[in-house]
């Protein structure tokens, strides 16, 4: 068996694979959005509809870029985007995302902090739909498809889960109205949950569906801010008031204690099920030690 050259070792080093993957996906997503914004210069469609179309196309191109990059780079079948069982994974993910967000808002409602101000035209769901669609696909490719998956290959499921969750929560500290507690909460409720969802399903469709349903339900349906960002148009205009610990304050319901609790609970359940299914990957040093025995 021929030894790899230094260049090949560097090219296939995990950190190199992560940097290249992130660079390619971000470049494709950003360029396609910029290019399509120049192409779709028309008065025939509303701006919100045009933005939705551009977002969908750019997100799909990001998936295509990921598939072809790693199919060539790692010389393997891209099973994380396999269509096998896609309906089940999307349906289960949407159900889990809607349930977790609804329970989060329910706590605020029971505490007297949530009320409906008005119900808006149905087309007001388009801006939050575009946001939820792009953030779910784009972020899951970056954080679960690239950072978590490649880190897991060497360090194992649990260490990779903690690392990717901390990175996910840490990057959200730069969001408007964010705080250390909000970043920690997102690391737990989203970073751990979505990573656990990937481990359980061994594909990206499941965490993408959870991420999409969580964001869409939070903004379009309940009219709340998502990760510190307020959406101008939502199906329901709501008023959320009360202590930050159960409302999330200006950051939105994701900054609440119950959101963190429900996300952590779901993550623990998925990890237990993943362990039973044999989906937990051990660190490379434990695998080597086991093979020597």
PDB file of C-alpha atoms in Angstrom:
ATOM      1  CA  UNK A   1       0.000   0.000   0.000  1.00  0.00           C
ATOM      2  CA  UNK A   2       1.464   3.354  -1.048  1.00  0.00           C
ATOM      3  CA  UNK A   3       1.953   5.993   1.622  1.00  0.00           C
ATOM      4  CA  UNK A   4       0.226   9.322   1.297  1.00  0.00           C
ATOM      5  CA  UNK A   5       2.360  12.319   0.467  1.00  0.00           C
ATOM      6  CA  UNK A   6       2.526  15.310   2.823  1.00  0.00           C
ATOM      7  CA  UNK A   7       0.281  17.217   0.426  1.00  0.00           C
ATOM      8  CA  UNK A   8      -2.337  14.464   0.482  1.00  0.00           C
ATOM      9  CA  UNK A   9      -2.206  14.286   4.278  1.00  0.00           C
ATOM     10  CA  UNK A  10      -2.761  18.029   4.546  1.00  0.00           C
ATOM     11  CA  UNK A  11      -5.563  17.948   1.964  1.00  0.00           C
ATOM     12  CA  UNK A  12      -7.394  15.186   3.826  1.00  0.00           C
ATOM     13  CA  UNK A  13      -6.707  16.497   7.320  1.00  0.00           C
ATOM     14  CA  UNK A  14     -10.082  17.008   9.091  1.00  0.00           C
ATOM     15  CA  UNK A  15      -9.610  20.749   9.655  1.00  0.00           C
ATOM     16  CA  UNK A  16      -8.677  21.208   5.992  1.00  0.00           C
ATOM     17  CA  UNK A  17     -11.810  19.343   4.900  1.00  0.00           C
ATOM     18  CA  UNK A  18     -13.919  21.528   7.186  1.00  0.00           C
ATOM     19  CA  UNK A  19     -12.396  24.794   5.947  1.00  0.00           C
ATOM     20  CA  UNK A  20     -12.735  23.815   2.287  1.00  0.00           C
ATOM     21  CA  UNK A  21     -16.323  22.626   2.763  1.00  0.00           C
ATOM     22  CA  UNK A  22     -17.431  25.758   4.593  1.00  0.00           C
ATOM     23  CA  UNK A  23     -15.703  27.995   2.039  1.00  0.00           C
ATOM     24  CA  UNK A  24     -17.330  26.258  -0.926  1.00  0.00           C
ATOM     25  CA  UNK A  25     -20.853  26.175   0.522  1.00  0.00           C
ATOM     26  CA  UNK A  26     -20.769  29.806   1.706  1.00  0.00           C
ATOM     27  CA  UNK A  27     -19.362  30.936  -1.649  1.00  0.00           C
ATOM     28  CA  UNK A  28     -22.010  29.083  -3.657  1.00  0.00           C
ATOM     29  CA  UNK A  29     -24.843  30.317  -1.433  1.00  0.00           C
ATOM     30  CA  UNK A  30     -23.669  33.949  -1.395  1.00  0.00           C
ATOM     31  CA  UNK A  31     -22.807  34.122  -5.102  1.00  0.00           C
ATOM     32  CA  UNK A  32     -26.074  32.502  -6.194  1.00  0.00           C
ATOM     33  CA  UNK A  33     -28.130  34.903  -4.054  1.00  0.00           C
ATOM     34  CA  UNK A  34     -26.232  37.883  -5.452  1.00  0.00           C
ATOM     35  CA  UNK A  35     -26.469  36.632  -9.042  1.00  0.00           C
ATOM     36  CA  UNK A  36     -30.150  35.734  -8.841  1.00  0.00           C
ATOM     37  CA  UNK A  37     -30.988  39.092  -7.246  1.00  0.00           C
ATOM     38  CA  UNK A  38     -29.690  40.708 -10.430  1.00  0.00           C
ATOM     39  CA  UNK A  39     -31.571  38.267 -12.659  1.00  0.00           C
ATOM     40  CA  UNK A  40     -34.957  38.592 -10.944  1.00  0.00           C
ATOM     41  CA  UNK A  41     -35.457  42.270 -11.632  1.00  0.00           C
ATOM     42  CA  UNK A  42     -39.165  42.346 -12.409  1.00  0.00           C
ATOM     43  CA  UNK A  43     -42.332  44.091 -11.293  1.00  0.00           C
ATOM     44  CA  UNK A  44     -44.466  41.061 -12.173  1.00  0.00           C
ATOM     45  CA  UNK A  45     -43.882  39.455  -8.767  1.00  0.00           C
ATOM     46  CA  UNK A  46     -43.949  40.867  -5.264  1.00  0.00           C
ATOM     47  CA  UNK A  47     -40.560  41.440  -3.632  1.00  0.00           C
ATOM     48  CA  UNK A  48     -41.314  38.867  -0.924  1.00  0.00           C
ATOM     49  CA  UNK A  49     -42.092  36.217  -3.553  1.00  0.00           C
ATOM     50  CA  UNK A  50     -38.909  37.020  -5.491  1.00  0.00           C
ATOM     51  CA  UNK A  51     -36.883  36.777  -2.287  1.00  0.00           C
ATOM     52  CA  UNK A  52     -38.456  33.387  -1.519  1.00  0.00           C
ATOM     53  CA  UNK A  53     -37.643  32.071  -5.008  1.00  0.00           C
ATOM     54  CA  UNK A  54     -34.035  33.283  -4.760  1.00  0.00           C
ATOM     55  CA  UNK A  55     -33.693  31.761  -1.302  1.00  0.00           C
ATOM     56  CA  UNK A  56     -35.023  28.375  -2.401  1.00  0.00           C
ATOM     57  CA  UNK A  57     -32.776  28.198  -5.469  1.00  0.00           C
ATOM     58  CA  UNK A  58     -29.685  29.328  -3.521  1.00  0.00           C
ATOM     59  CA  UNK A  59     -30.362  26.788  -0.782  1.00  0.00           C
ATOM     60  CA  UNK A  60     -30.789  23.965  -3.321  1.00  0.00           C
ATOM     61  CA  UNK A  61     -27.525  24.966  -5.007  1.00  0.00           C
ATOM     62  CA  UNK A  62     -25.816  24.785  -1.609  1.00  0.00           C
ATOM     63  CA  UNK A  63     -27.023  21.199  -1.221  1.00  0.00           C
ATOM     64  CA  UNK A  64     -25.790  20.347  -4.731  1.00  0.00           C
ATOM     65  CA  UNK A  65     -22.416  21.979  -4.022  1.00  0.00           C
ATOM     66  CA  UNK A  66     -22.044  19.973  -0.802  1.00  0.00           C
ATOM     67  CA  UNK A  67     -22.972  16.686  -2.481  1.00  0.00           C
ATOM     68  CA  UNK A  68     -20.597  17.062  -5.424  1.00  0.00           C
ATOM     69  CA  UNK A  69     -17.744  18.481  -3.341  1.00  0.00           C
ATOM     70  CA  UNK A  70     -17.639  15.640  -0.845  1.00  0.00           C
ATOM     71  CA  UNK A  71     -18.507  12.967  -3.401  1.00  0.00           C
ATOM     72  CA  UNK A  72     -15.336  13.963  -5.251  1.00  0.00           C
ATOM     73  CA  UNK A  73     -13.286  14.961  -2.195  1.00  0.00           C
ATOM     74  CA  UNK A  74     -14.002  11.927   0.004  1.00  0.00           C
ATOM     75  CA  UNK A  75     -14.781   9.502  -2.839  1.00  0.00           C
ATOM     76  CA  UNK A  76     -17.940   8.125  -1.246  1.00  0.00           C
ATOM     77  CA  UNK A  77     -21.688   8.019  -1.581  1.00  0.00           C
ATOM     78  CA  UNK A  78     -23.299  11.036   0.134  1.00  0.00           C
ATOM     79  CA  UNK A  79     -25.700   9.092   2.338  1.00  0.00           C
ATOM     80  CA  UNK A  80     -26.520  12.108   4.511  1.00  0.00           C
ATOM     81  CA  UNK A  81     -28.634  13.442   1.636  1.00  0.00           C
ATOM     82  CA  UNK A  82     -30.073  10.082   0.604  1.00  0.00           C
ATOM     83  CA  UNK A  83     -33.727  10.159  -0.404  1.00  0.00           C
ATOM     84  CA  UNK A  84     -34.309   6.820   1.339  1.00  0.00           C
ATOM     85  CA  UNK A  85     -36.795   7.483   4.138  1.00  0.00           C
ATOM     86  CA  UNK A  86     -36.823  11.209   3.389  1.00  0.00           C
ATOM     87  CA  UNK A  87     -40.600  11.498   3.902  1.00  0.00           C
ATOM     88  CA  UNK A  88     -40.430   9.928   7.347  1.00  0.00           C
ATOM     89  CA  UNK A  89     -37.472  12.062   8.417  1.00  0.00           C
ATOM     90  CA  UNK A  90     -39.038  15.307   7.204  1.00  0.00           C
ATOM     91  CA  UNK A  91     -42.404  14.539   8.789  1.00  0.00           C
ATOM     92  CA  UNK A  92     -40.898  13.487  12.127  1.00  0.00           C
ATOM     93  CA  UNK A  93     -38.565  16.493  12.135  1.00  0.00           C
ATOM     94  CA  UNK A  94     -41.346  18.971  11.408  1.00  0.00           C
ATOM     95  CA  UNK A  95     -43.508  17.410  14.117  1.00  0.00           C
ATOM     96  CA  UNK A  96     -40.706  17.617  16.685  1.00  0.00           C
ATOM     97  CA  UNK A  97     -39.813  21.206  15.758  1.00  0.00           C
ATOM     98  CA  UNK A  98     -43.426  22.409  15.923  1.00  0.00           C
ATOM     99  CA  UNK A  99     -44.022  20.581  19.211  1.00  0.00           C
ATOM    100  CA  UNK A 100     -40.911  21.966  20.923  1.00  0.00           C
ATOM    101  CA  UNK A 101     -41.651  25.530  19.836  1.00  0.00           C
ATOM    102  CA  UNK A 102     -45.346  25.277  20.720  1.00  0.00           C
ATOM    103  CA  UNK A 103     -44.509  24.008  24.217  1.00  0.00           C
ATOM    104  CA  UNK A 104     -42.068  26.893  24.616  1.00  0.00           C
ATOM    105  CA  UNK A 105     -44.744  29.452  23.735  1.00  0.00           C
ATOM    106  CA  UNK A 106     -47.311  27.584  25.848  1.00  0.00           C
ATOM    107  CA  UNK A 107     -45.241  28.220  28.968  1.00  0.00           C
ATOM    108  CA  UNK A 108     -45.168  31.945  28.163  1.00  0.00           C
ATOM    109  CA  UNK A 109     -48.920  31.908  27.566  1.00  0.00           C
ATOM    110  CA  UNK A 110     -49.667  30.077  30.824  1.00  0.00           C
ATOM    111  CA  UNK A 111     -47.529  32.623  32.690  1.00  0.00           C
ATOM    112  CA  UNK A 112     -49.665  35.379  31.137  1.00  0.00           C
ATOM    113  CA  UNK A 113     -46.927  36.722  28.887  1.00  0.00           C
ATOM    114  CA  UNK A 114     -48.293  35.900  25.424  1.00  0.00           C
ATOM    115  CA  UNK A 115     -51.245  37.489  23.648  1.00  0.00           C
ATOM    116  CA  UNK A 116     -52.402  37.813  20.029  1.00  0.00           C
ATOM    117  CA  UNK A 117     -52.624  41.394  18.767  1.00  0.00           C
ATOM    118  CA  UNK A 118     -53.851  40.686  15.253  1.00  0.00           C
ATOM    119  CA  UNK A 119     -54.083  38.036  12.554  1.00  0.00           C
ATOM    120  CA  UNK A 120     -52.530  39.202   9.302  1.00  0.00           C
ATOM    121  CA  UNK A 121     -52.998  38.259   5.612  1.00  0.00           C
ATOM    122  CA  UNK A 122     -51.886  34.737   4.739  1.00  0.00           C
ATOM    123  CA  UNK A 123     -49.139  35.980   2.405  1.00  0.00           C
ATOM    124  CA  UNK A 124     -47.367  37.409   5.449  1.00  0.00           C
ATOM    125  CA  UNK A 125     -45.922  33.934   5.983  1.00  0.00           C
ATOM    126  CA  UNK A 126     -43.625  34.356   2.952  1.00  0.00           C
ATOM    127  CA  UNK A 127     -40.763  36.340   4.621  1.00  0.00           C
ATOM    128  CA  UNK A 128     -40.496  33.995   7.630  1.00  0.00           C
ATOM    129  CA  UNK A 129     -40.835  31.015   5.261  1.00  0.00           C
ATOM    130  CA  UNK A 130     -37.826  32.239   3.279  1.00  0.00           C
ATOM    131  CA  UNK A 131     -35.834  32.825   6.461  1.00  0.00           C
ATOM    132  CA  UNK A 132     -36.684  29.424   7.947  1.00  0.00           C
ATOM    133  CA  UNK A 133     -35.986  27.573   4.684  1.00  0.00           C
ATOM    134  CA  UNK A 134     -32.561  29.112   4.076  1.00  0.00           C
ATOM    135  CA  UNK A 135     -31.336  29.045   7.684  1.00  0.00           C
ATOM    136  CA  UNK A 136     -32.361  25.406   8.131  1.00  0.00           C
ATOM    137  CA  UNK A 137     -30.593  24.127   5.019  1.00  0.00           C
ATOM    138  CA  UNK A 138     -27.585  26.470   5.080  1.00  0.00           C
ATOM    139  CA  UNK A 139     -26.819  26.119   8.792  1.00  0.00           C
ATOM    140  CA  UNK A 140     -27.392  22.371   8.923  1.00  0.00           C
ATOM    141  CA  UNK A 141     -25.003  21.814   6.034  1.00  0.00           C
ATOM    142  CA  UNK A 142     -22.331  23.903   7.756  1.00  0.00           C
ATOM    143  CA  UNK A 143     -22.760  22.766  11.359  1.00  0.00           C
ATOM    144  CA  UNK A 144     -23.986  19.181  11.095  1.00  0.00           C
ATOM    145  CA  UNK A 145     -22.976  18.177   7.568  1.00  0.00           C
ATOM    146  CA  UNK A 146     -19.460  19.615   7.716  1.00  0.00           C
ATOM    147  CA  UNK A 147     -18.279  20.571  11.224  1.00  0.00           C
ATOM    148  CA  UNK A 148     -19.998  17.824  13.220  1.00  0.00           C
ATOM    149  CA  UNK A 149     -19.699  14.987  10.682  1.00  0.00           C
ATOM    150  CA  UNK A 150     -15.993  15.451   9.989  1.00  0.00           C
ATOM    151  CA  UNK A 151     -15.118  16.034  13.659  1.00  0.00           C
ATOM    152  CA  UNK A 152     -17.114  12.934  14.620  1.00  0.00           C
ATOM    153  CA  UNK A 153     -15.029  10.744  12.300  1.00  0.00           C
ATOM    154  CA  UNK A 154     -11.963  11.321  14.473  1.00  0.00           C
ATOM    155  CA  UNK A 155     -13.191  12.369  17.918  1.00  0.00           C
ATOM    156  CA  UNK A 156     -16.384  10.334  18.136  1.00  0.00           C
ATOM    157  CA  UNK A 157     -20.027  11.327  18.492  1.00  0.00           C
ATOM    158  CA  UNK A 158     -20.043  12.815  21.998  1.00  0.00           C
ATOM    159  CA  UNK A 159     -16.946  15.010  21.728  1.00  0.00           C
ATOM    160  CA  UNK A 160     -17.977  16.201  18.257  1.00  0.00           C
ATOM    161  CA  UNK A 161     -21.445  16.947  19.594  1.00  0.00           C
ATOM    162  CA  UNK A 162     -20.083  19.192  22.342  1.00  0.00           C
ATOM    163  CA  UNK A 163     -17.636  20.967  20.016  1.00  0.00           C
ATOM    164  CA  UNK A 164     -20.198  21.665  17.275  1.00  0.00           C
ATOM    165  CA  UNK A 165     -22.795  22.789  19.825  1.00  0.00           C
ATOM    166  CA  UNK A 166     -20.371  25.252  21.438  1.00  0.00           C
ATOM    167  CA  UNK A 167     -19.434  26.656  18.022  1.00  0.00           C
ATOM    168  CA  UNK A 168     -23.122  26.972  17.089  1.00  0.00           C
ATOM    169  CA  UNK A 169     -23.994  28.771  20.317  1.00  0.00           C
ATOM    170  CA  UNK A 170     -20.847  30.910  20.241  1.00  0.00           C
ATOM    171  CA  UNK A 171     -21.480  32.232  16.740  1.00  0.00           C
ATOM    172  CA  UNK A 172     -24.984  33.293  17.779  1.00  0.00           C
ATOM    173  CA  UNK A 173     -23.461  35.606  20.393  1.00  0.00           C
ATOM    174  CA  UNK A 174     -22.964  38.047  17.516  1.00  0.00           C
ATOM    175  CA  UNK A 175     -26.733  38.177  16.842  1.00  0.00           C
ATOM    176  CA  UNK A 176     -28.777  41.239  17.827  1.00  0.00           C
ATOM    177  CA  UNK A 177     -29.944  41.254  21.474  1.00  0.00           C
ATOM    178  CA  UNK A 178     -27.841  38.202  22.241  1.00  0.00           C
ATOM    179  CA  UNK A 179     -26.197  37.406  25.561  1.00  0.00           C
ATOM    180  CA  UNK A 180     -24.055  34.726  27.148  1.00  0.00           C
ATOM    181  CA  UNK A 181     -27.120  32.956  28.541  1.00  0.00           C
ATOM    182  CA  UNK A 182     -28.799  33.038  25.113  1.00  0.00           C
ATOM    183  CA  UNK A 183     -25.676  31.598  23.477  1.00  0.00           C
ATOM    184  CA  UNK A 184     -25.474  28.803  26.050  1.00  0.00           C
ATOM    185  CA  UNK A 185     -29.181  28.111  25.613  1.00  0.00           C
ATOM    186  CA  UNK A 186     -28.830  27.833  21.833  1.00  0.00           C
ATOM    187  CA  UNK A 187     -25.801  25.576  22.205  1.00  0.00           C
ATOM    188  CA  UNK A 188     -27.949  23.207  24.274  1.00  0.00           C
ATOM    189  CA  UNK A 189     -31.406  23.434  22.694  1.00  0.00           C
ATOM    190  CA  UNK A 190     -30.245  23.645  19.076  1.00  0.00           C
ATOM    191  CA  UNK A 191     -26.597  22.582  18.982  1.00  0.00           C
ATOM    192  CA  UNK A 192     -27.126  19.406  20.992  1.00  0.00           C
ATOM    193  CA  UNK A 193     -30.610  18.627  19.683  1.00  0.00           C
ATOM    194  CA  UNK A 194     -29.787  19.021  15.992  1.00  0.00           C
ATOM    195  CA  UNK A 195     -26.521  17.124  16.373  1.00  0.00           C
ATOM    196  CA  UNK A 196     -28.369  14.326  18.169  1.00  0.00           C
ATOM    197  CA  UNK A 197     -30.958  14.334  15.381  1.00  0.00           C
ATOM    198  CA  UNK A 198     -28.200  13.759  12.835  1.00  0.00           C
ATOM    199  CA  UNK A 199     -26.712  10.917  14.884  1.00  0.00           C
ATOM    200  CA  UNK A 200     -30.121   9.282  15.229  1.00  0.00           C
ATOM    201  CA  UNK A 201     -31.153   9.499  11.565  1.00  0.00           C
ATOM    202  CA  UNK A 202     -27.666   9.516  10.015  1.00  0.00           C
ATOM    203  CA  UNK A 203     -28.913  12.025   7.457  1.00  0.00           C
ATOM    204  CA  UNK A 204     -29.363  15.792   7.279  1.00  0.00           C
ATOM    205  CA  UNK A 205     -33.064  15.786   6.386  1.00  0.00           C
ATOM    206  CA  UNK A 206     -34.125  15.135   9.981  1.00  0.00           C
ATOM    207  CA  UNK A 207     -32.207  18.051  11.599  1.00  0.00           C
ATOM    208  CA  UNK A 208     -33.089  20.301   8.648  1.00  0.00           C
ATOM    209  CA  UNK A 209     -36.794  19.608   9.221  1.00  0.00           C
ATOM    210  CA  UNK A 210     -36.516  20.269  12.976  1.00  0.00           C
ATOM    211  CA  UNK A 211     -34.591  23.502  12.375  1.00  0.00           C
ATOM    212  CA  UNK A 212     -37.070  24.683   9.735  1.00  0.00           C
ATOM    213  CA  UNK A 213     -40.176  23.879  11.778  1.00  0.00           C
ATOM    214  CA  UNK A 214     -38.733  25.490  14.921  1.00  0.00           C
ATOM    215  CA  UNK A 215     -37.904  28.776  13.162  1.00  0.00           C
ATOM    216  CA  UNK A 216     -41.019  28.893  11.003  1.00  0.00           C
ATOM    217  CA  UNK A 217     -43.414  28.162  13.876  1.00  0.00           C
ATOM    218  CA  UNK A 218     -41.667  30.681  16.089  1.00  0.00           C
ATOM    219  CA  UNK A 219     -41.873  33.533  13.597  1.00  0.00           C
ATOM    220  CA  UNK A 220     -44.636  32.930  11.061  1.00  0.00           C
ATOM    221  CA  UNK A 221     -47.160  31.375  13.442  1.00  0.00           C
ATOM    222  CA  UNK A 222     -46.388  32.841  16.868  1.00  0.00           C
ATOM    223  CA  UNK A 223     -44.968  36.161  15.661  1.00  0.00           C
ATOM    224  CA  UNK A 224     -41.862  36.011  17.863  1.00  0.00           C
ATOM    225  CA  UNK A 225     -38.266  37.051  17.197  1.00  0.00           C
ATOM    226  CA  UNK A 226     -35.855  34.299  16.187  1.00  0.00           C
ATOM    227  CA  UNK A 227     -32.312  34.394  17.586  1.00  0.00           C
ATOM    228  CA  UNK A 228     -32.626  38.121  18.271  1.00  0.00           C
ATOM    229  CA  UNK A 229     -33.939  38.972  14.792  1.00  0.00           C
ATOM    230  CA  UNK A 230     -37.465  40.329  14.426  1.00  0.00           C
ATOM    231  CA  UNK A 231     -39.397  39.549  11.224  1.00  0.00           C
ATOM    232  CA  UNK A 232     -41.464  42.435   9.851  1.00  0.00           C
ATOM    233  CA  UNK A 233     -44.253  40.242   8.449  1.00  0.00           C
ATOM    234  CA  UNK A 234     -45.789  37.302  10.316  1.00  0.00           C
ATOM    235  CA  UNK A 235     -49.150  35.564  10.177  1.00  0.00           C
ATOM    236  CA  UNK A 236     -49.837  36.555  13.786  1.00  0.00           C
ATOM    237  CA  UNK A 237     -48.763  39.784  15.417  1.00  0.00           C
ATOM    238  CA  UNK A 238     -48.192  38.978  19.057  1.00  0.00           C
ATOM    239  CA  UNK A 239     -47.223  40.696  22.267  1.00  0.00           C
ATOM    240  CA  UNK A 240     -44.751  38.908  24.519  1.00  0.00           C
ATOM    241  CA  UNK A 241     -43.977  40.339  27.928  1.00  0.00           C
ATOM    242  CA  UNK A 242     -42.578  39.145  31.231  1.00  0.00           C
ATOM    243  CA  UNK A 243     -39.327  38.078  32.818  1.00  0.00           C
ATOM    244  CA  UNK A 244     -36.532  37.241  30.398  1.00  0.00           C
ATOM    245  CA  UNK A 245     -36.060  33.770  31.876  1.00  0.00           C
ATOM    246  CA  UNK A 246     -39.395  32.524  30.477  1.00  0.00           C
ATOM    247  CA  UNK A 247     -39.871  34.872  27.493  1.00  0.00           C
ATOM    248  CA  UNK A 248     -36.300  35.100  26.246  1.00  0.00           C
ATOM    249  CA  UNK A 249     -36.531  38.884  26.327  1.00  0.00           C
ATOM    250  CA  UNK A 250     -35.439  40.794  23.193  1.00  0.00           C
ATOM    251  CA  UNK A 251     -33.632  37.688  21.910  1.00  0.00           C
ATOM    252  CA  UNK A 252     -36.915  35.817  21.530  1.00  0.00           C
ATOM    253  CA  UNK A 253     -38.291  32.563  23.009  1.00  0.00           C
ATOM    254  CA  UNK A 254     -35.048  30.740  22.191  1.00  0.00           C
ATOM    255  CA  UNK A 255     -33.529  32.624  25.113  1.00  0.00           C
ATOM    256  CA  UNK A 256     -36.042  31.132  27.565  1.00  0.00           C
ATOM    257  CA  UNK A 257     -35.343  28.423  30.126  1.00  0.00           C
ATOM    258  CA  UNK A 258     -38.125  26.184  28.838  1.00  0.00           C
ATOM    259  CA  UNK A 259     -36.776  26.234  25.279  1.00  0.00           C
ATOM    260  CA  UNK A 260     -33.453  24.979  26.622  1.00  0.00           C
ATOM    261  CA  UNK A 261     -35.201  22.327  28.728  1.00  0.00           C
ATOM    262  CA  UNK A 262     -37.359  20.975  25.878  1.00  0.00           C
ATOM    263  CA  UNK A 263     -34.404  20.960  23.477  1.00  0.00           C
ATOM    264  CA  UNK A 264     -32.180  19.163  25.982  1.00  0.00           C
ATOM    265  CA  UNK A 265     -34.891  16.610  26.777  1.00  0.00           C
ATOM    266  CA  UNK A 266     -35.392  15.814  23.089  1.00  0.00           C
ATOM    267  CA  UNK A 267     -31.615  15.566  22.570  1.00  0.00           C
ATOM    268  CA  UNK A 268     -31.227  13.104  25.461  1.00  0.00           C
ATOM    269  CA  UNK A 269     -34.063  10.927  24.130  1.00  0.00           C
ATOM    270  CA  UNK A 270     -32.544  10.889  20.633  1.00  0.00           C
ATOM    271  CA  UNK A 271     -29.099  10.000  22.000  1.00  0.00           C
ATOM    272  CA  UNK A 272     -30.543   7.109  24.022  1.00  0.00           C
ATOM    273  CA  UNK A 273     -32.310   5.824  20.911  1.00  0.00           C
ATOM    274  CA  UNK A 274     -29.129   6.335  18.863  1.00  0.00           C
ATOM    275  CA  UNK A 275     -27.157   4.288  21.368  1.00  0.00           C
ATOM    276  CA  UNK A 276     -29.679   1.453  21.079  1.00  0.00           C
ATOM    277  CA  UNK A 277     -29.447   1.595  17.285  1.00  0.00           C
ATOM    278  CA  UNK A 278     -25.653   1.472  17.399  1.00  0.00           C
ATOM    279  CA  UNK A 279     -25.259   4.899  15.805  1.00  0.00           C
ATOM    280  CA  UNK A 280     -22.750   6.249  18.320  1.00  0.00           C
ATOM    281  CA  UNK A 281     -19.222   6.505  16.895  1.00  0.00           C
ATOM    282  CA  UNK A 282     -16.258   6.015  19.237  1.00  0.00           C
ATOM    283  CA  UNK A 283     -13.141   8.239  19.139  1.00  0.00           C
ATOM    284  CA  UNK A 284     -10.412   6.922  16.843  1.00  0.00           C
ATOM    285  CA  UNK A 285      -8.087   6.050  19.755  1.00  0.00           C
ATOM    286  CA  UNK A 286     -10.723   3.766  21.301  1.00  0.00           C
ATOM    287  CA  UNK A 287     -11.326   2.109  17.937  1.00  0.00           C
ATOM    288  CA  UNK A 288      -7.606   1.482  17.515  1.00  0.00           C
ATOM    289  CA  UNK A 289      -7.335   0.087  21.049  1.00  0.00           C
ATOM    290  CA  UNK A 290     -10.324  -2.213  20.456  1.00  0.00           C
ATOM    291  CA  UNK A 291      -8.815  -3.535  17.214  1.00  0.00           C
ATOM    292  CA  UNK A 292      -5.565  -4.438  19.003  1.00  0.00           C
ATOM    293  CA  UNK A 293      -7.369  -6.598  21.544  1.00  0.00           C
TER     294      UNK A 293
END
